[in-house]
Short mmCIF file of C-alpha atoms and ligand atoms in Angstrom, two decimals:
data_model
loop_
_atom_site.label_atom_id
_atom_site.label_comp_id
_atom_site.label_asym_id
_atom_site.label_seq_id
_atom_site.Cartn_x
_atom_site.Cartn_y
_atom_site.Cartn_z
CA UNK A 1 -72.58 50.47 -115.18
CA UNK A 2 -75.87 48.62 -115.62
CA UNK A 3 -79.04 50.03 -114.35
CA UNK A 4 -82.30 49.26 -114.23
CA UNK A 5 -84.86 52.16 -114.91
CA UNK A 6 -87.27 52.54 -112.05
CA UNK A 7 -91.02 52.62 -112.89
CA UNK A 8 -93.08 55.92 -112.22
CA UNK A 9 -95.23 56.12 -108.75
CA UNK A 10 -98.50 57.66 -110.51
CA UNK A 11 -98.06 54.78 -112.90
CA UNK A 12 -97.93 51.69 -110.10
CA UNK A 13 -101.20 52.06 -109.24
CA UNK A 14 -102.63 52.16 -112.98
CA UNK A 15 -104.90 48.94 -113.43
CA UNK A 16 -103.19 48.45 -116.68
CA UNK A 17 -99.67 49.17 -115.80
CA UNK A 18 -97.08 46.39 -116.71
CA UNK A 19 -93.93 46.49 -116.77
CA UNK A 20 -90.15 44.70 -116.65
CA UNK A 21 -87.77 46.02 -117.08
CA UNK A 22 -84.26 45.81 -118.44
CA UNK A 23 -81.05 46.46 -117.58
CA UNK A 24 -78.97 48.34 -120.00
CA UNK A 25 -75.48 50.86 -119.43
CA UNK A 26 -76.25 54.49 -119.02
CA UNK A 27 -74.78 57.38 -120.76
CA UNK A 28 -75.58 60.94 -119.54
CA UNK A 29 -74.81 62.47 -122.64
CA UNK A 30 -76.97 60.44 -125.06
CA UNK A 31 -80.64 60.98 -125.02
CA UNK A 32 -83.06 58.60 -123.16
CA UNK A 33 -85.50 56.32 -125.66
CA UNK A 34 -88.14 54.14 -124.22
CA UNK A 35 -88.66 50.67 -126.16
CA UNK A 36 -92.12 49.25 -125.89
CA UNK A 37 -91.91 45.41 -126.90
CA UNK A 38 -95.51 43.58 -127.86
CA UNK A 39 -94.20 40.51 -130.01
CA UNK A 40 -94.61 39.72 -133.78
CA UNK A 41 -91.73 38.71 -136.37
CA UNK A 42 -89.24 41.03 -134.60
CA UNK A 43 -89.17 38.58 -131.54
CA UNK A 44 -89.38 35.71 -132.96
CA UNK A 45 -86.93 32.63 -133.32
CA UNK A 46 -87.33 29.58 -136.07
CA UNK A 47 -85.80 26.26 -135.63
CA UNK A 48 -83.19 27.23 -138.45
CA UNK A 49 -81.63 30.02 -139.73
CA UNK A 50 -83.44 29.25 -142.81
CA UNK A 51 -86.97 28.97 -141.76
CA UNK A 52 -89.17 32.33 -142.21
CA UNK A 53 -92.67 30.72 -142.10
CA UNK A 54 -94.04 29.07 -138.92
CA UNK A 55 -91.28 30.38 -136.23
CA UNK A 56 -92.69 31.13 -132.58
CA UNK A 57 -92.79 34.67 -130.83
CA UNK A 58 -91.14 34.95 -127.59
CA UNK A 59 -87.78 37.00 -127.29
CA UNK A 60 -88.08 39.80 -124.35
CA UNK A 61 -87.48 43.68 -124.79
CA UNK A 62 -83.78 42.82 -123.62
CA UNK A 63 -83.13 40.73 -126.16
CA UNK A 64 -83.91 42.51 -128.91
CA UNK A 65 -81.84 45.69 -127.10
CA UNK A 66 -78.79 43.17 -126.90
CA UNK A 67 -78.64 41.98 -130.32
CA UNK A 68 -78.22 45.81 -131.64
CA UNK A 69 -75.37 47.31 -129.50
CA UNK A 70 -75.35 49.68 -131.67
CA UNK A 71 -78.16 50.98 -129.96
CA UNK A 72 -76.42 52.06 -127.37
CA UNK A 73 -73.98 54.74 -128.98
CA UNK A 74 -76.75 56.65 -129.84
CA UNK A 75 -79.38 56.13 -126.34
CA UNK A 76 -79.80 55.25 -123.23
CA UNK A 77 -82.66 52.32 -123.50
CA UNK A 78 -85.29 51.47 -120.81
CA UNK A 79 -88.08 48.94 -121.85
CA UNK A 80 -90.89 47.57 -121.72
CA UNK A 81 -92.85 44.27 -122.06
CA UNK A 82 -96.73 45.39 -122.76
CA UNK A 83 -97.21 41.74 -124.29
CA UNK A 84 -95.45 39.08 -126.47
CA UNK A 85 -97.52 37.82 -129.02
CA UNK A 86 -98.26 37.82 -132.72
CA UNK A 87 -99.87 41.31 -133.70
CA UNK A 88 -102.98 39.40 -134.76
CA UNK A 89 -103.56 38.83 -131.02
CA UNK A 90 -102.84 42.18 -130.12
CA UNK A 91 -106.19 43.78 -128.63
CA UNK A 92 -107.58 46.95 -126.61
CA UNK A 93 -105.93 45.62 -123.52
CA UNK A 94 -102.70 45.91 -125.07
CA UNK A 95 -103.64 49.58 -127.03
CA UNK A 96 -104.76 51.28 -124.07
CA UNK A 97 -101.42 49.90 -122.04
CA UNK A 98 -99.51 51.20 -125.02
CA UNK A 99 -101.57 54.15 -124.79
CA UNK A 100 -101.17 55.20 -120.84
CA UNK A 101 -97.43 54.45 -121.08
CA UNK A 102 -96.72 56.35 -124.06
CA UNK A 103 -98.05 59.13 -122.99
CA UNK A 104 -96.96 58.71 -119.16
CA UNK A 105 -93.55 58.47 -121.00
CA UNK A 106 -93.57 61.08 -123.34
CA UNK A 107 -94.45 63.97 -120.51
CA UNK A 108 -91.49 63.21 -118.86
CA UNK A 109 -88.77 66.18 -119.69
CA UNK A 110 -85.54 63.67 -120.41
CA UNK A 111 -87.48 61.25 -123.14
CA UNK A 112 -86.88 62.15 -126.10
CA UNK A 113 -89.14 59.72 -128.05
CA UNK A 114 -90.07 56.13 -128.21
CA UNK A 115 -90.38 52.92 -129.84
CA UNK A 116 -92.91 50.13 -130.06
CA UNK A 117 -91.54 46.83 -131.62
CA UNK A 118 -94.60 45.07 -133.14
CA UNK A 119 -96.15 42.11 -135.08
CA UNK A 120 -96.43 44.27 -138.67
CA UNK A 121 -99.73 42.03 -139.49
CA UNK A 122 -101.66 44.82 -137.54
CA UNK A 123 -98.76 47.05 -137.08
CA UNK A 124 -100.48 49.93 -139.03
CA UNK A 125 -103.85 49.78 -136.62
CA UNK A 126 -101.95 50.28 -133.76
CA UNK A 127 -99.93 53.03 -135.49
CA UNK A 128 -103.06 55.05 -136.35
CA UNK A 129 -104.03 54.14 -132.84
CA UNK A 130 -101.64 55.42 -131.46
CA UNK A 131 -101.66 58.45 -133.64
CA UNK A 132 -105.31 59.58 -132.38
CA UNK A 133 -104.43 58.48 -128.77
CA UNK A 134 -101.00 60.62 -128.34
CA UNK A 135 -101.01 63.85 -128.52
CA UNK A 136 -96.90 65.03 -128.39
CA UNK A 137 -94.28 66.81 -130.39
CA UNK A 138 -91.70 63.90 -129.56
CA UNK A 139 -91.46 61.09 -131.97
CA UNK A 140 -93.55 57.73 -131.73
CA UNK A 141 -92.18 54.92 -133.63
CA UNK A 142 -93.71 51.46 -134.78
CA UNK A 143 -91.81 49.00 -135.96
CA UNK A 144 -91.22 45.51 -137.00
CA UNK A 145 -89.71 42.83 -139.10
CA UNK A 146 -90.92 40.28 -141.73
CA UNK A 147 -88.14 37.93 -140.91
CA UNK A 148 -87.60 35.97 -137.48
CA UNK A 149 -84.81 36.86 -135.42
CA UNK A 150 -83.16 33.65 -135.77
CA UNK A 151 -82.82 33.89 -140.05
CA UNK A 152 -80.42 34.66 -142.18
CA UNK A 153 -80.53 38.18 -143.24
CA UNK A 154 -82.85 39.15 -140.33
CA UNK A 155 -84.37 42.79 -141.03
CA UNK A 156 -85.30 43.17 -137.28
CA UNK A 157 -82.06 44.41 -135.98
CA UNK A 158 -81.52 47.19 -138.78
CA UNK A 159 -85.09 48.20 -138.52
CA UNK A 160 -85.28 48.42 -135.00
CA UNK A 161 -81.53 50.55 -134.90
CA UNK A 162 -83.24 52.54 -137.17
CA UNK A 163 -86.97 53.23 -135.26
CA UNK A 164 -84.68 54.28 -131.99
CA UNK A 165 -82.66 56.74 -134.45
CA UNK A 166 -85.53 58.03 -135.47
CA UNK A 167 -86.86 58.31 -131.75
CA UNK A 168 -83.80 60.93 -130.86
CA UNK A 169 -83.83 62.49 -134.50
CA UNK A 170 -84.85 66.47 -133.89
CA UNK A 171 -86.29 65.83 -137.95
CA UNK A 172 -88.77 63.36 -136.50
CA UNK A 173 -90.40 65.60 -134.36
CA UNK A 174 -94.15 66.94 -135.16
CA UNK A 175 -94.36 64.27 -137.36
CA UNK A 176 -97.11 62.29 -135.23
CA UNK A 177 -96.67 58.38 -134.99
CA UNK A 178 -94.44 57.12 -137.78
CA UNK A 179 -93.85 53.55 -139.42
CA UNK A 180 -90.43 52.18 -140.06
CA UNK A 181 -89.39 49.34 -141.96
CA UNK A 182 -86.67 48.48 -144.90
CA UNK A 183 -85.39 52.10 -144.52
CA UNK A 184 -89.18 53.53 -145.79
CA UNK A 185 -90.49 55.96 -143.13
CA UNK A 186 -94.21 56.21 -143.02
CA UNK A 187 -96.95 58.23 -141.68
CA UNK A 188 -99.62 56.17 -139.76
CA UNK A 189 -102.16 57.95 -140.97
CA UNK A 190 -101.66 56.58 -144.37
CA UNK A 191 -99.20 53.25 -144.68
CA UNK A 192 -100.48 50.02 -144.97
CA UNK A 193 -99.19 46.19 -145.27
CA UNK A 194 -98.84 45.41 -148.55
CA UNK A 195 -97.33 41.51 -148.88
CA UNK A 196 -97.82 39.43 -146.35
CA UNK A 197 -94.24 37.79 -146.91
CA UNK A 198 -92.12 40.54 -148.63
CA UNK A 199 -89.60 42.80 -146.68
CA UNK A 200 -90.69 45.86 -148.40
CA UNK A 201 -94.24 45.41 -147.18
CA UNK A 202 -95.28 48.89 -145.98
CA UNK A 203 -96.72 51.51 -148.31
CA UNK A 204 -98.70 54.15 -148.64
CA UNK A 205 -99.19 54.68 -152.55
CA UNK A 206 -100.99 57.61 -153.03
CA UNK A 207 -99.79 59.80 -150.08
CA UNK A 208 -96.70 58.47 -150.32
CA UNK A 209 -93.47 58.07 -148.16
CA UNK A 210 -92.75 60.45 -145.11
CA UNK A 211 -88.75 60.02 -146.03
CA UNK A 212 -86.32 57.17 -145.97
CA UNK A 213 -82.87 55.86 -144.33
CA UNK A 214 -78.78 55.94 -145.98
CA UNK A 215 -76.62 55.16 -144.32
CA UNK A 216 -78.96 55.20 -140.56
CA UNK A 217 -79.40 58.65 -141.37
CA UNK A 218 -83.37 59.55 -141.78
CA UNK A 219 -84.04 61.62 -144.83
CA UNK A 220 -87.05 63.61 -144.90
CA UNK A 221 -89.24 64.66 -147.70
CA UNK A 222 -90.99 67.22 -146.40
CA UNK A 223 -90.97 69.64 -143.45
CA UNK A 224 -93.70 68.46 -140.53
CA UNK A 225 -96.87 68.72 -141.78
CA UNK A 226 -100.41 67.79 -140.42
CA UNK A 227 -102.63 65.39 -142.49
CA UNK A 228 -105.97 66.61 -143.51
CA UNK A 229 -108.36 65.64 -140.45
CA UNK A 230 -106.06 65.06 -138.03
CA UNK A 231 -107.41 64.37 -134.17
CA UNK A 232 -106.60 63.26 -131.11
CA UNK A 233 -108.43 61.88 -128.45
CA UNK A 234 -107.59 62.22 -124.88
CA UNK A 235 -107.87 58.50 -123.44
CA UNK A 236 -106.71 59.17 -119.57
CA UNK A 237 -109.60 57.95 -118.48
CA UNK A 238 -110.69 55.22 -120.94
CA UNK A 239 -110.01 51.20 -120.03
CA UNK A 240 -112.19 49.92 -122.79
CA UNK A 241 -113.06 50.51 -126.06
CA UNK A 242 -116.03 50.16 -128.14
CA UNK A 243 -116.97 47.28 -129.93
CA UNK A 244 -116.45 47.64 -134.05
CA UNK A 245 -116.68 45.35 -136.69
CA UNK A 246 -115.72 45.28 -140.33
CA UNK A 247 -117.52 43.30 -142.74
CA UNK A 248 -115.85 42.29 -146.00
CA UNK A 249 -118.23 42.80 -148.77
CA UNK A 250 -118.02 40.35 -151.94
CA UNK A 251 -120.41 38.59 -154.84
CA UNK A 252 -123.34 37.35 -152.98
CA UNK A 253 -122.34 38.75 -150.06
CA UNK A 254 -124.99 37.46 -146.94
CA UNK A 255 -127.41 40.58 -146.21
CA UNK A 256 -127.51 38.90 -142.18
CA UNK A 257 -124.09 39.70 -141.86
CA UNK A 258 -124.97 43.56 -140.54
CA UNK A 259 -127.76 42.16 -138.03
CA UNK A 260 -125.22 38.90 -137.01
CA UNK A 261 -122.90 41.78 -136.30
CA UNK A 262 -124.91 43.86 -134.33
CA UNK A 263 -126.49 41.17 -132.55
CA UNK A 264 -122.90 40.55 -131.08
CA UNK A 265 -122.54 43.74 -129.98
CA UNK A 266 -121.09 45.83 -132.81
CA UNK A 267 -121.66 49.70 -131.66
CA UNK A 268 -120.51 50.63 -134.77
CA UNK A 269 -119.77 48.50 -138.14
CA UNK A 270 -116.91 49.75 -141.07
CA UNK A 271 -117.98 47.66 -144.71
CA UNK A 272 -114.78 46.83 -146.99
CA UNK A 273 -117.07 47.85 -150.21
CA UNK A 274 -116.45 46.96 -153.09
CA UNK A 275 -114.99 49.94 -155.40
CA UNK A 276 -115.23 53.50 -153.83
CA UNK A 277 -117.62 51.73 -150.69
CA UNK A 278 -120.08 49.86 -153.06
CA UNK A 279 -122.43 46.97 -151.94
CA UNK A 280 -125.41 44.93 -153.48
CA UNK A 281 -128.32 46.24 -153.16
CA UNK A 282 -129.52 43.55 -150.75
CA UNK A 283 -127.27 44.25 -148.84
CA UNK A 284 -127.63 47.86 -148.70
CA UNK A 285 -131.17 47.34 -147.87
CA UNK A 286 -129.89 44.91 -144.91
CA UNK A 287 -127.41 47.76 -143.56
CA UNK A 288 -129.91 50.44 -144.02
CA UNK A 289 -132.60 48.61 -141.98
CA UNK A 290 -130.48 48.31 -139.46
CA UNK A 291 -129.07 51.75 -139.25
CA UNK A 292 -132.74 52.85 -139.50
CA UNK A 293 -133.85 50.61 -136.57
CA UNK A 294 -130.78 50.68 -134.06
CA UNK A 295 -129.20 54.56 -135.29
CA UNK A 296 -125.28 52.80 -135.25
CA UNK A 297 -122.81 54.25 -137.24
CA UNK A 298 -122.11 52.29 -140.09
CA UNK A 299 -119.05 53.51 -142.19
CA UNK A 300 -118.79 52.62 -145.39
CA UNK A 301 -114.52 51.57 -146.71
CA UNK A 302 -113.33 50.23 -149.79
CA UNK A 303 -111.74 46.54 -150.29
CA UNK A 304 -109.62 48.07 -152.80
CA UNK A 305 -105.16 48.47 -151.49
CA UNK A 306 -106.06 52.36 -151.87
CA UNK A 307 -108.62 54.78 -152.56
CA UNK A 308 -111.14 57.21 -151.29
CA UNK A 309 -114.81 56.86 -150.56
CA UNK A 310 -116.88 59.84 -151.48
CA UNK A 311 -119.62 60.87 -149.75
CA UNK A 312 -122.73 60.44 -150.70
CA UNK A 313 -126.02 62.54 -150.08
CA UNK A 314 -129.11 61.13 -148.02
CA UNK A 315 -127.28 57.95 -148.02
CA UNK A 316 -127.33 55.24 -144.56
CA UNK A 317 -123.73 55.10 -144.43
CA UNK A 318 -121.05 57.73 -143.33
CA UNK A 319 -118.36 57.79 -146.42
CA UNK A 320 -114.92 56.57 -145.21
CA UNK A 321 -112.50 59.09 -147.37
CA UNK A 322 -109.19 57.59 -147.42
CA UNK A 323 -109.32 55.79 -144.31
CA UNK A 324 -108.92 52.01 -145.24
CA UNK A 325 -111.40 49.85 -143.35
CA UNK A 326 -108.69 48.98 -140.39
CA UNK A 327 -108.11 52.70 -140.07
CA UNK A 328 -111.57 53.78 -140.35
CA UNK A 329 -112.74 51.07 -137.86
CA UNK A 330 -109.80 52.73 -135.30
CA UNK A 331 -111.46 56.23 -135.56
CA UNK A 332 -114.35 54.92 -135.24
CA UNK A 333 -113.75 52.59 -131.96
CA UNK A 334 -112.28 55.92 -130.76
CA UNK A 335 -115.34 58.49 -131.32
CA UNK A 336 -117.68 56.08 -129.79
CA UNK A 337 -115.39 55.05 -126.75
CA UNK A 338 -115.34 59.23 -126.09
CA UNK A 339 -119.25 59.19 -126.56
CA UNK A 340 -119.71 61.21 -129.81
CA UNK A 341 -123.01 61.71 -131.05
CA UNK A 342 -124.05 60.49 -134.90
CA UNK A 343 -123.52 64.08 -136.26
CA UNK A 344 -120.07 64.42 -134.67
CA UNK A 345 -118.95 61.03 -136.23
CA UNK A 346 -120.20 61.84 -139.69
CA UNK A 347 -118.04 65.52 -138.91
CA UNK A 348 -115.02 63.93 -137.63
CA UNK A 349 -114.93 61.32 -141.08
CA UNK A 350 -115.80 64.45 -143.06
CA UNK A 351 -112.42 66.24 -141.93
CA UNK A 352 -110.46 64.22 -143.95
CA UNK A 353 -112.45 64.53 -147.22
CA UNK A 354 -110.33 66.51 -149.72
CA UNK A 355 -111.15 70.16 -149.57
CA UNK A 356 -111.80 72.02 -153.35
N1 LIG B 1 -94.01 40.00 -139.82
C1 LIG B 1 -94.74 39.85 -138.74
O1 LIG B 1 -94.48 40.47 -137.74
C2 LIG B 1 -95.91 38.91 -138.83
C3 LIG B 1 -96.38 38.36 -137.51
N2 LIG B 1 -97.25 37.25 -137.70
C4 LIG B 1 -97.11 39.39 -136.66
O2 LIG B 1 -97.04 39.29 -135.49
O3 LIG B 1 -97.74 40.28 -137.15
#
């Protein structure tokens, strides 16, 4: 019979508790899957089965549960609306809900895992967000679609039947927040959106796949394994982040960007360099002025799809690795919001340098 999943006490009285819920059958014997619904592609509907450019977002958390029945031979489903929206809207209102509900979630004994359903413009920020900001054994799954709901050949269905298998697969555990998409299983530590339009959008090209799909079963490559610098950051207490820009560095690039930036309140600022984190020397002088003057973090990323950014001695700049600047810009946000001092910063990017 239907029922509708209650919401927890402690949780009502969170100032950044939402929450509807849905109502979906129960089975005792299948194991219990939270869906957290944001927006993007995945709930969206076109004005023809043929359109796949310029559709709106707006389908709930039930209706993407209803269109895979499926679903339901494998879970019991409660959900979630944290936000409908594209994921280029998606901001640290909606993170740290994601955040506080996750985890809330995930401590309960009869979860097994969950799901967010997400725009996959910035699907991978909030997966590496969510990577540094839950700390659990159970599986976390992002997911998304690159076609509306309404087309033909929709992708959102499969994918999202997939991200709840992968929620109650025992393979999927210790395997931090993963990305799912087109049967590819990612880590978020290292996939990225490729092609803006494509279905196969998400890769990670040099630390490639975590494992793939046949037949809705997941296929690992490799046992669990940690990547190099992994953290977590314990965000009970945190209802705002800091403020982080990235600057995109190019020819002629403007040397007021770095001042413009922190003049608007950047606490911290990542630069897409060009190559392995290179900049004009104009600029340079520009970002190193202001480091000198104001002592914020700047982080220096690469424009390049993949990468890594050594580190360079006596240099302004803390060297990103492999973070790409959306990722880097995440940790970043993160250390600051939890107060870390210059040193610490430069550490925690240092953890994920290669080691000899
Ligand atoms: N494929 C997508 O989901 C794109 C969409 N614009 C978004 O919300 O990110």
């Amino acid at each position: 019979s239907p029922i509708t999943h209650q919401p927890q006490p402690a949780f009502e009285s969170h100032p950044l508790f939402v929450r509807q819920d849905i109502q979906t059958p129960i089975n005792a014997s299948l194991p219990n899957v939270t869906i957290f619904a944001t927006g993007g592609t995945i709930a969206s509907q076109g004005s023809s089965n043929t359109q796949t450019v310029g559709y709106q977002v707006g389908l709930g958390v039930q209706q993407l549960v209803d269109a895979v029945p499926e679903i339901l031979n494998i879970s019991n489903i409660a959900g979630y609306q944290i936000s409908n929206v594209d994921s280029g809207s998606v901001n640290q209102t909606i993170l740290l809900k994601l955040a506080h509900q996750i985890n809330a979630e995930l401590a309960k004994d009869d979860i097994s895992g969950v799901v967010v359903t997400h725009g996959t413009d910035t699907l991978e920020e909030t997966a590496f967000f969510l990577e540094l900001a839950v700390n659990s054994s159970k599986p976390v799954v992002v997911v998304g679609a690159m076609r509306p709901a309404t087309a033909l050949s929709a992708d959102g269905p499969l994918n999202l039947l997939q991200a709840v298998t992968l929620a109650v697969s025992e393979n999927a555990k210790d395997r931090g927040t993963m990305i799912t998409l087109n049967d590819r299983i990612g880590s978020a530590y290292y996939t990225t959106k490729s092609n803006s339009n494509a279905l196969d959008t998400f890769v990670s090209v040099e630390a490639g796949q975590l494992g793939f799909f046949i037949n809705q079963v997941p296929y690992f490559y490799f046992a669990p394994s940690v990547p190099i610098g992994a953290t977590h950051f314990d965000l009970t207490n945190t209802t705002s982040l800091a403020h982080v820009d990235i600057l995109y560095v190019h020819q002629d690039v403007d040397p007021a960007l770095f001042n413009a930036s922190y003049a608007a309140g950047a606490e911290g600022i990542v630069f897409a360099g060009v190559g392995a984190g290179g900049i004009s020397a104009k600029a340079s002088e520009a970002a190193e002025g202001l480091f000198n003057a104001t002592g914020i973090p700047i982080v220096a990323s690469r424009r390049s799809a993949d990468g890594f950014v050594p580190s360079e001695d006596e240099s302004f700049s803390i060297a990103a690795g492999f973070y790409n600047p959306q990722k880097a810009r995440v940790l970043l946000q993160l250390a600051l919001t939890m107060g870390y001092e210059y040193d610490e910063i430069k550490d925690l990017f240092a953890q994920n340098y290669p080691k000899p």
